[in-house]
Amino acid sequence: GDRIALYFGFLSYYAKKLDMLGSVGFIVTILVMMMPQHTAIIMCAFAFFAVAWAVLFIAGWKRKNTKLTYMWRNHILGDSGDEDLSQRALKEELRPEFVGELAKDPITGEDEYVYPTKYKAFKYTVSWIIIFSCLFVTSQVMIMALDYTDINNNWINENALLHWWSKPFLVSGVVLANVPLALYMTALTVFDMVYKYIAQTLNDWENHKYEYEHDNALVLKLVLFQFIAMNMSYLYMAFVLQDMDKLFVGLRNVLMIELITGNVKE
């Protein structure tokens, strides 16, 4: 419950801070339309502003996170004078699913459960091989989607006006033109669902000792896949194909879809 509450606390803070960035972005869009000859300068200034906004946003969230954590801890612990309750609440406990061997701690000399390093290294290696294999499959699907986009665009340019059902702009310019993107986003959604199951299974199999280690490892796996999967096509179009028009259209369409689906999910 506390993690979910903190998550929605972050969403609330994030949504409020986006107001400033969105307002400045709206002003920048108007300036670019009014002064197209100064587009490069305006966009460069906006890029510096976005970087500064991101730095201030992270710093502000750290303060907000500390405040929320302090308020939550006081709510749970109650009387701060109860030291025994405080120590038990702050003490990190082993995960119930953790399986280890009893050994003496080299520093404290106390008996504790440990997991052999060789088994841990083996499981980590297998996990990352599977993760990178999933990323490779995703990259191949991305390349296939880009190739299909070119085929689809060529068909629209050559044959759309030859058929009565594809003559209207709403069909050829909106529906048919976005079929490859819709298929690619659907494939990414399916891959994301499958990958989450794979990542969760691998994470449990790695046999992490503490809950925070388990959570950090899972977050790393999920963030890595989502970041690469969602941005791979943009990087490919920008630095391999070097097609800025295709990059602009792809970014615009994907951001609109993510905005709508993200708000519906939340």
mmCIF file of C-alpha atoms in Angstrom:
data_model
loop_
_atom_site.group_PDB
_atom_site.id
_atom_site.type_symbol
_atom_site.label_atom_id
_atom_site.label_comp_id
_atom_site.label_asym_id
_atom_site.label_seq_id
_atom_site.Cartn_x
_atom_site.Cartn_y
_atom_site.Cartn_z
ATOM 1 C CA GLY A 1 0.000 0.000 0.000
ATOM 2 C CA ASP A 2 2.758 2.470 0.841
ATOM 3 C CA ARG A 3 4.482 1.977 -2.528
ATOM 4 C CA ILE A 4 1.265 2.541 -4.434
ATOM 5 C CA ALA A 5 0.562 5.671 -2.388
ATOM 6 C CA LEU A 6 4.072 6.987 -3.110
ATOM 7 C CA TYR A 7 3.640 6.182 -6.806
ATOM 8 C CA PHE A 8 0.476 8.234 -7.066
ATOM 9 C CA GLY A 9 2.165 10.974 -5.052
ATOM 10 C CA PHE A 10 4.823 11.067 -7.774
ATOM 11 C CA LEU A 11 2.185 11.113 -10.540
ATOM 12 C CA SER A 12 0.470 14.058 -8.904
ATOM 13 C CA TYR A 13 3.733 15.970 -8.546
ATOM 14 C CA TYR A 14 4.757 15.089 -12.123
ATOM 15 C CA ALA A 15 1.446 16.241 -13.610
ATOM 16 C CA LYS A 16 1.660 19.584 -11.795
ATOM 17 C CA LYS A 17 5.218 20.250 -12.937
ATOM 18 C CA LEU A 18 4.357 19.398 -16.536
ATOM 19 C CA ASP A 19 2.109 22.466 -16.632
ATOM 20 C CA MET A 20 5.147 24.754 -16.820
ATOM 21 C CA LEU A 21 6.911 22.687 -19.481
ATOM 22 C CA GLY A 22 3.733 22.383 -21.541
ATOM 23 C CA SER A 23 3.025 26.115 -21.329
ATOM 24 C CA VAL A 24 6.525 27.006 -22.485
ATOM 25 C CA GLY A 25 6.291 24.405 -25.235
ATOM 26 C CA PHE A 26 3.036 25.956 -26.445
ATOM 27 C CA ILE A 27 4.680 29.389 -26.548
ATOM 28 C CA VAL A 28 7.666 27.940 -28.430
ATOM 29 C CA THR A 29 5.327 26.382 -31.018
ATOM 30 C CA ILE A 30 3.682 29.760 -31.640
ATOM 31 C CA LEU A 31 7.069 31.500 -31.920
ATOM 32 C CA VAL A 32 8.285 28.932 -34.442
ATOM 33 C CA MET A 33 5.154 29.449 -36.539
ATOM 34 C CA MET A 34 5.545 33.239 -36.387
ATOM 35 C CA MET A 35 9.329 33.328 -36.922
ATOM 36 C CA PRO A 36 10.337 30.224 -38.911
ATOM 37 C CA GLN A 37 13.668 31.825 -39.824
ATOM 38 C CA HIS A 38 14.684 31.681 -36.143
ATOM 39 C CA THR A 39 13.529 28.093 -35.549
ATOM 40 C CA ALA A 40 17.006 26.773 -34.736
ATOM 41 C CA ILE A 41 17.650 29.446 -32.099
ATOM 42 C CA ILE A 42 14.217 29.036 -30.520
ATOM 43 C CA MET A 43 14.484 25.242 -30.344
ATOM 44 C CA CYS A 44 18.005 25.462 -28.928
ATOM 45 C CA ALA A 45 16.781 27.803 -26.173
ATOM 46 C CA PHE A 46 13.858 25.484 -25.453
ATOM 47 C CA ALA A 47 16.243 22.514 -25.224
ATOM 48 C CA PHE A 48 18.293 24.315 -22.552
ATOM 49 C CA PHE A 49 15.087 25.189 -20.722
ATOM 50 C CA ALA A 50 13.939 21.552 -20.835
ATOM 51 C CA VAL A 51 17.267 20.387 -19.385
ATOM 52 C CA ALA A 52 17.042 22.954 -16.578
ATOM 53 C CA TRP A 53 13.426 21.966 -15.939
ATOM 54 C CA ALA A 54 14.411 18.296 -15.686
ATOM 55 C CA VAL A 55 17.182 19.056 -13.172
ATOM 56 C CA LEU A 56 14.874 21.178 -11.028
ATOM 57 C CA PHE A 57 12.142 18.560 -11.318
ATOM 58 C CA ILE A 58 14.403 15.815 -9.967
ATOM 59 C CA ALA A 59 15.641 18.028 -7.140
ATOM 60 C CA GLY A 60 12.082 19.016 -6.267
ATOM 61 C CA TRP A 61 10.895 15.419 -6.287
ATOM 62 C CA LYS A 62 13.676 14.431 -3.892
ATOM 63 C CA ARG A 63 12.386 17.014 -1.424
ATOM 64 C CA LYS A 64 8.786 15.930 -1.982
ATOM 65 C CA ASN A 65 9.713 12.260 -1.617
ATOM 66 C CA THR A 66 11.495 12.940 1.676
ATOM 67 C CA LYS A 67 8.505 14.868 2.965
ATOM 68 C CA LEU A 68 6.027 12.144 2.003
ATOM 69 C CA THR A 69 8.252 9.424 3.489
ATOM 70 C CA TYR A 70 8.592 11.356 6.754
ATOM 71 C CA MET A 71 4.842 11.906 6.971
ATOM 72 C CA TRP A 72 4.149 8.243 6.221
ATOM 73 C CA ARG A 73 6.689 7.015 8.785
ATOM 74 C CA ASN A 74 5.173 9.205 11.502
ATOM 75 C CA HIS A 75 1.724 7.917 10.570
ATOM 76 C CA ILE A 76 2.837 4.264 10.799
ATOM 77 C CA LEU A 77 5.148 4.425 13.820
ATOM 78 C CA GLY A 78 3.015 6.768 15.867
ATOM 79 C CA ASP A 79 4.962 7.759 18.980
ATOM 80 C CA SER A 80 8.532 8.499 17.878
ATOM 81 C CA GLY A 81 9.709 7.781 21.407
ATOM 82 C CA ASP A 82 9.089 4.061 20.957
ATOM 83 C CA GLU A 83 12.656 3.162 19.933
ATOM 84 C CA ASP A 84 12.030 -0.573 19.850
ATOM 85 C CA LEU A 85 9.152 -0.158 17.398
ATOM 86 C CA SER A 86 11.250 2.200 15.285
ATOM 87 C CA GLN A 87 14.187 -0.210 15.105
ATOM 88 C CA ARG A 88 11.986 -3.150 14.159
ATOM 89 C CA ALA A 89 10.261 -1.082 11.490
ATOM 90 C CA LEU A 90 13.541 0.106 9.962
ATOM 91 C CA LYS A 91 15.337 -3.270 10.101
ATOM 92 C CA GLU A 92 15.655 -4.988 6.749
ATOM 93 C CA GLU A 93 14.317 -8.531 6.824
ATOM 94 C CA LEU A 94 15.048 -11.427 4.503
ATOM 95 C CA ARG A 95 12.620 -12.142 1.715
ATOM 96 C CA PRO A 96 10.384 -15.112 2.551
ATOM 97 C CA GLU A 97 11.280 -16.655 -0.825
ATOM 98 C CA PHE A 98 15.049 -16.383 -0.230
ATOM 99 C CA VAL A 99 16.892 -19.714 -0.038
ATOM 100 C CA GLY A 100 20.413 -19.706 1.395
ATOM 101 C CA GLU A 101 22.995 -21.501 3.465
ATOM 102 C CA LEU A 102 23.798 -20.656 7.078
ATOM 103 C CA ALA A 103 27.251 -19.062 7.479
ATOM 104 C CA LYS A 104 29.048 -16.633 9.780
ATOM 105 C CA ASP A 105 29.290 -12.977 8.834
ATOM 106 C CA PRO A 106 33.003 -12.086 8.447
ATOM 107 C CA ILE A 107 32.490 -8.686 10.101
ATOM 108 C CA THR A 108 29.982 -9.219 12.902
ATOM 109 C CA GLY A 109 30.566 -12.940 13.426
ATOM 110 C CA GLU A 110 26.822 -13.542 13.577
ATOM 111 C CA ASP A 111 25.121 -16.430 11.807
ATOM 112 C CA GLU A 112 23.278 -15.393 8.662
ATOM 113 C CA TYR A 113 21.890 -16.948 5.514
ATOM 114 C CA VAL A 114 23.933 -16.418 2.353
ATOM 115 C CA TYR A 115 23.646 -17.580 -1.248
ATOM 116 C CA PRO A 116 26.830 -18.931 -2.908
ATOM 117 C CA THR A 117 28.428 -16.441 -5.276
ATOM 118 C CA LYS A 118 28.964 -18.994 -8.065
ATOM 119 C CA TYR A 119 25.259 -19.817 -8.211
ATOM 120 C CA LYS A 120 24.372 -16.147 -8.097
ATOM 121 C CA ALA A 121 26.770 -15.328 -10.959
ATOM 122 C CA PHE A 122 25.382 -18.200 -13.044
ATOM 123 C CA LYS A 123 21.793 -17.049 -12.601
ATOM 124 C CA TYR A 124 22.660 -13.416 -13.378
ATOM 125 C CA THR A 125 24.465 -14.479 -16.554
ATOM 126 C CA VAL A 126 21.540 -16.589 -17.774
ATOM 127 C CA SER A 127 19.081 -13.805 -16.956
ATOM 128 C CA TRP A 128 20.963 -11.188 -18.950
ATOM 129 C CA ILE A 129 21.443 -13.511 -21.914
ATOM 130 C CA ILE A 130 17.666 -13.982 -22.039
ATOM 131 C CA ILE A 131 17.057 -10.237 -21.613
ATOM 132 C CA PHE A 132 19.392 -9.300 -24.472
ATOM 133 C CA SER A 133 17.783 -12.002 -26.616
ATOM 134 C CA CYS A 134 14.407 -10.334 -26.026
ATOM 135 C CA LEU A 135 15.906 -6.977 -27.008
ATOM 136 C CA PHE A 136 17.332 -8.527 -30.186
ATOM 137 C CA VAL A 137 13.918 -9.903 -31.177
ATOM 138 C CA THR A 138 12.382 -6.481 -30.536
ATOM 139 C CA SER A 139 15.014 -4.799 -32.730
ATOM 140 C CA GLN A 140 14.260 -7.165 -35.609
ATOM 141 C CA VAL A 141 10.538 -6.441 -35.332
ATOM 142 C CA MET A 142 11.334 -2.718 -35.371
ATOM 143 C CA ILE A 143 13.335 -3.071 -38.609
ATOM 144 C CA MET A 144 10.510 -5.095 -40.172
ATOM 145 C CA ALA A 145 8.015 -2.396 -39.148
ATOM 146 C CA LEU A 146 10.123 0.339 -40.778
ATOM 147 C CA ASP A 147 10.445 -1.693 -43.970
ATOM 148 C CA TYR A 148 6.692 -2.267 -44.025
ATOM 149 C CA THR A 149 6.174 1.472 -43.516
ATOM 150 C CA ASP A 150 8.096 2.194 -46.723
ATOM 151 C CA ILE A 151 6.139 -0.482 -48.609
ATOM 152 C CA ASN A 152 2.869 0.889 -47.269
ATOM 153 C CA ASN A 153 3.736 4.478 -48.223
ATOM 154 C CA ASN A 154 4.731 3.437 -51.751
ATOM 155 C CA TRP A 155 1.433 1.584 -52.183
ATOM 156 C CA ILE A 156 -0.538 4.619 -50.996
ATOM 157 C CA ASN A 157 1.315 6.955 -53.386
ATOM 158 C CA GLU A 158 0.893 4.647 -56.391
ATOM 159 C CA ASN A 159 -2.458 2.909 -55.847
ATOM 160 C CA ALA A 160 -4.572 4.853 -53.351
ATOM 161 C CA LEU A 161 -6.266 6.927 -56.047
ATOM 162 C CA LEU A 162 -7.006 3.863 -58.186
ATOM 163 C CA HIS A 163 -9.543 2.416 -55.746
ATOM 164 C CA TRP A 164 -12.787 4.045 -54.674
ATOM 165 C CA TRP A 165 -12.440 2.970 -51.057
ATOM 166 C CA SER A 166 -8.936 4.453 -50.648
ATOM 167 C CA LYS A 167 -9.496 7.748 -52.479
ATOM 168 C CA PRO A 168 -10.726 9.782 -49.474
ATOM 169 C CA PHE A 169 -7.890 11.443 -47.533
ATOM 170 C CA LEU A 170 -9.347 10.151 -44.272
ATOM 171 C CA VAL A 171 -8.700 6.602 -45.481
ATOM 172 C CA SER A 172 -5.406 6.985 -47.353
ATOM 173 C CA GLY A 173 -3.827 9.812 -45.351
ATOM 174 C CA VAL A 174 -4.964 8.853 -41.868
ATOM 175 C CA VAL A 175 -6.089 5.229 -41.600
ATOM 176 C CA LEU A 176 -3.827 3.470 -44.107
ATOM 177 C CA ALA A 177 -0.835 5.710 -43.391
ATOM 178 C CA ASN A 178 -0.895 4.747 -39.696
ATOM 179 C CA VAL A 179 -1.442 1.000 -40.142
ATOM 180 C CA PRO A 180 2.305 0.175 -39.757
ATOM 181 C CA LEU A 181 2.524 2.324 -36.620
ATOM 182 C CA ALA A 182 -0.582 0.701 -35.134
ATOM 183 C CA LEU A 183 0.817 -2.776 -35.834
ATOM 184 C CA TYR A 184 4.198 -1.837 -34.360
ATOM 185 C CA MET A 185 2.652 -0.349 -31.214
ATOM 186 C CA THR A 186 0.458 -3.437 -30.835
ATOM 187 C CA ALA A 187 3.514 -5.669 -31.165
ATOM 188 C CA LEU A 188 5.372 -3.565 -28.580
ATOM 189 C CA THR A 189 2.433 -3.850 -26.191
ATOM 190 C CA VAL A 190 2.375 -7.634 -26.565
ATOM 191 C CA PHE A 191 6.158 -7.845 -26.171
ATOM 192 C CA ASP A 192 5.955 -5.642 -23.093
ATOM 193 C CA MET A 193 3.396 -7.943 -21.475
ATOM 194 C CA VAL A 194 5.423 -11.062 -22.291
ATOM 195 C CA TYR A 195 8.677 -9.430 -21.198
ATOM 196 C CA LYS A 196 7.200 -8.375 -17.854
ATOM 197 C CA TYR A 197 6.321 -12.000 -17.156
ATOM 198 C CA ILE A 198 9.808 -13.136 -18.224
ATOM 199 C CA ALA A 199 11.506 -10.419 -16.133
ATOM 200 C CA GLN A 200 9.418 -11.261 -13.059
ATOM 201 C CA THR A 201 10.172 -14.979 -13.454
ATOM 202 C CA LEU A 202 13.908 -14.368 -13.883
ATOM 203 C CA ASN A 203 13.951 -11.959 -10.969
ATOM 204 C CA ASP A 204 12.345 -14.507 -8.650
ATOM 205 C CA TRP A 205 14.715 -17.198 -9.929
ATOM 206 C CA GLU A 206 17.765 -15.042 -9.111
ATOM 207 C CA ASN A 207 16.958 -15.528 -5.401
ATOM 208 C CA HIS A 208 17.575 -12.027 -4.060
ATOM 209 C CA LYS A 209 18.203 -11.803 -0.343
ATOM 210 C CA TYR A 210 16.428 -8.549 0.491
ATOM 211 C CA GLU A 211 13.271 -6.975 -0.825
ATOM 212 C CA TYR A 212 15.034 -3.815 -2.011
ATOM 213 C CA GLU A 213 17.532 -5.909 -4.016
ATOM 214 C CA HIS A 214 14.649 -7.789 -5.616
ATOM 215 C CA ASP A 215 12.834 -4.550 -6.467
ATOM 216 C CA ASN A 216 15.939 -2.792 -7.829
ATOM 217 C CA ALA A 217 16.802 -5.737 -10.077
ATOM 218 C CA LEU A 218 13.255 -5.881 -11.439
ATOM 219 C CA VAL A 219 13.138 -2.128 -12.070
ATOM 220 C CA LEU A 220 16.459 -2.304 -13.932
ATOM 221 C CA LYS A 221 15.186 -5.076 -16.197
ATOM 222 C CA LEU A 222 11.894 -3.331 -16.951
ATOM 223 C CA VAL A 223 13.324 0.161 -17.470
ATOM 224 C CA LEU A 224 16.084 -1.144 -19.735
ATOM 225 C CA PHE A 225 13.650 -2.971 -21.993
ATOM 226 C CA GLN A 226 11.049 -0.202 -22.093
ATOM 227 C CA PHE A 227 13.634 2.513 -22.767
ATOM 228 C CA ILE A 228 15.358 0.625 -25.568
ATOM 229 C CA ALA A 229 12.176 -0.784 -27.090
ATOM 230 C CA MET A 230 10.394 2.575 -27.160
ATOM 231 C CA ASN A 231 13.374 4.620 -28.369
ATOM 232 C CA MET A 232 15.134 2.139 -30.645
ATOM 233 C CA SER A 233 13.149 3.132 -33.720
ATOM 234 C CA TYR A 234 13.825 6.845 -33.135
ATOM 235 C CA LEU A 235 17.569 6.279 -32.774
ATOM 236 C CA TYR A 236 17.575 4.077 -35.876
ATOM 237 C CA MET A 237 15.755 6.694 -37.960
ATOM 238 C CA ALA A 238 17.886 9.553 -36.635
ATOM 239 C CA PHE A 239 21.391 8.076 -36.831
ATOM 240 C CA VAL A 240 21.166 5.155 -39.277
ATOM 241 C CA LEU A 241 18.527 6.216 -41.809
ATOM 242 C CA GLN A 242 19.055 9.929 -41.058
ATOM 243 C CA ASP A 243 15.486 10.620 -42.168
ATOM 244 C CA MET A 244 14.283 13.603 -40.142
ATOM 245 C CA ASP A 245 10.847 13.710 -41.786
ATOM 246 C CA LYS A 246 10.145 10.095 -40.875
ATOM 247 C CA LEU A 247 11.503 10.731 -37.375
ATOM 248 C CA PHE A 248 9.208 13.727 -36.900
ATOM 249 C CA VAL A 249 6.111 11.832 -38.030
ATOM 250 C CA GLY A 250 6.989 8.822 -35.877
ATOM 251 C CA LEU A 251 7.611 10.907 -32.756
ATOM 252 C CA ARG A 252 4.406 12.885 -33.228
ATOM 253 C CA ASN A 253 2.201 9.842 -33.716
ATOM 254 C CA VAL A 254 3.745 7.771 -30.921
ATOM 255 C CA LEU A 255 3.603 10.621 -28.402
ATOM 256 C CA MET A 256 -0.066 11.199 -29.180
ATOM 257 C CA ILE A 257 -0.852 7.486 -28.781
ATOM 258 C CA GLU A 258 1.123 7.234 -25.515
ATOM 259 C CA LEU A 259 -0.587 10.341 -24.153
ATOM 260 C CA ILE A 260 -4.041 8.937 -24.790
ATOM 261 C CA THR A 261 -3.358 5.345 -23.699
ATOM 262 C CA GLY A 262 -1.335 6.443 -20.657
ATOM 263 C CA ASN A 263 -4.131 8.638 -19.327
ATOM 264 C CA VAL A 264 -6.683 5.869 -19.933
ATOM 265 C CA LYS A 265 -4.523 3.341 -18.045
ATOM 266 C CA GLU A 266 -3.944 5.665 -15.090
#
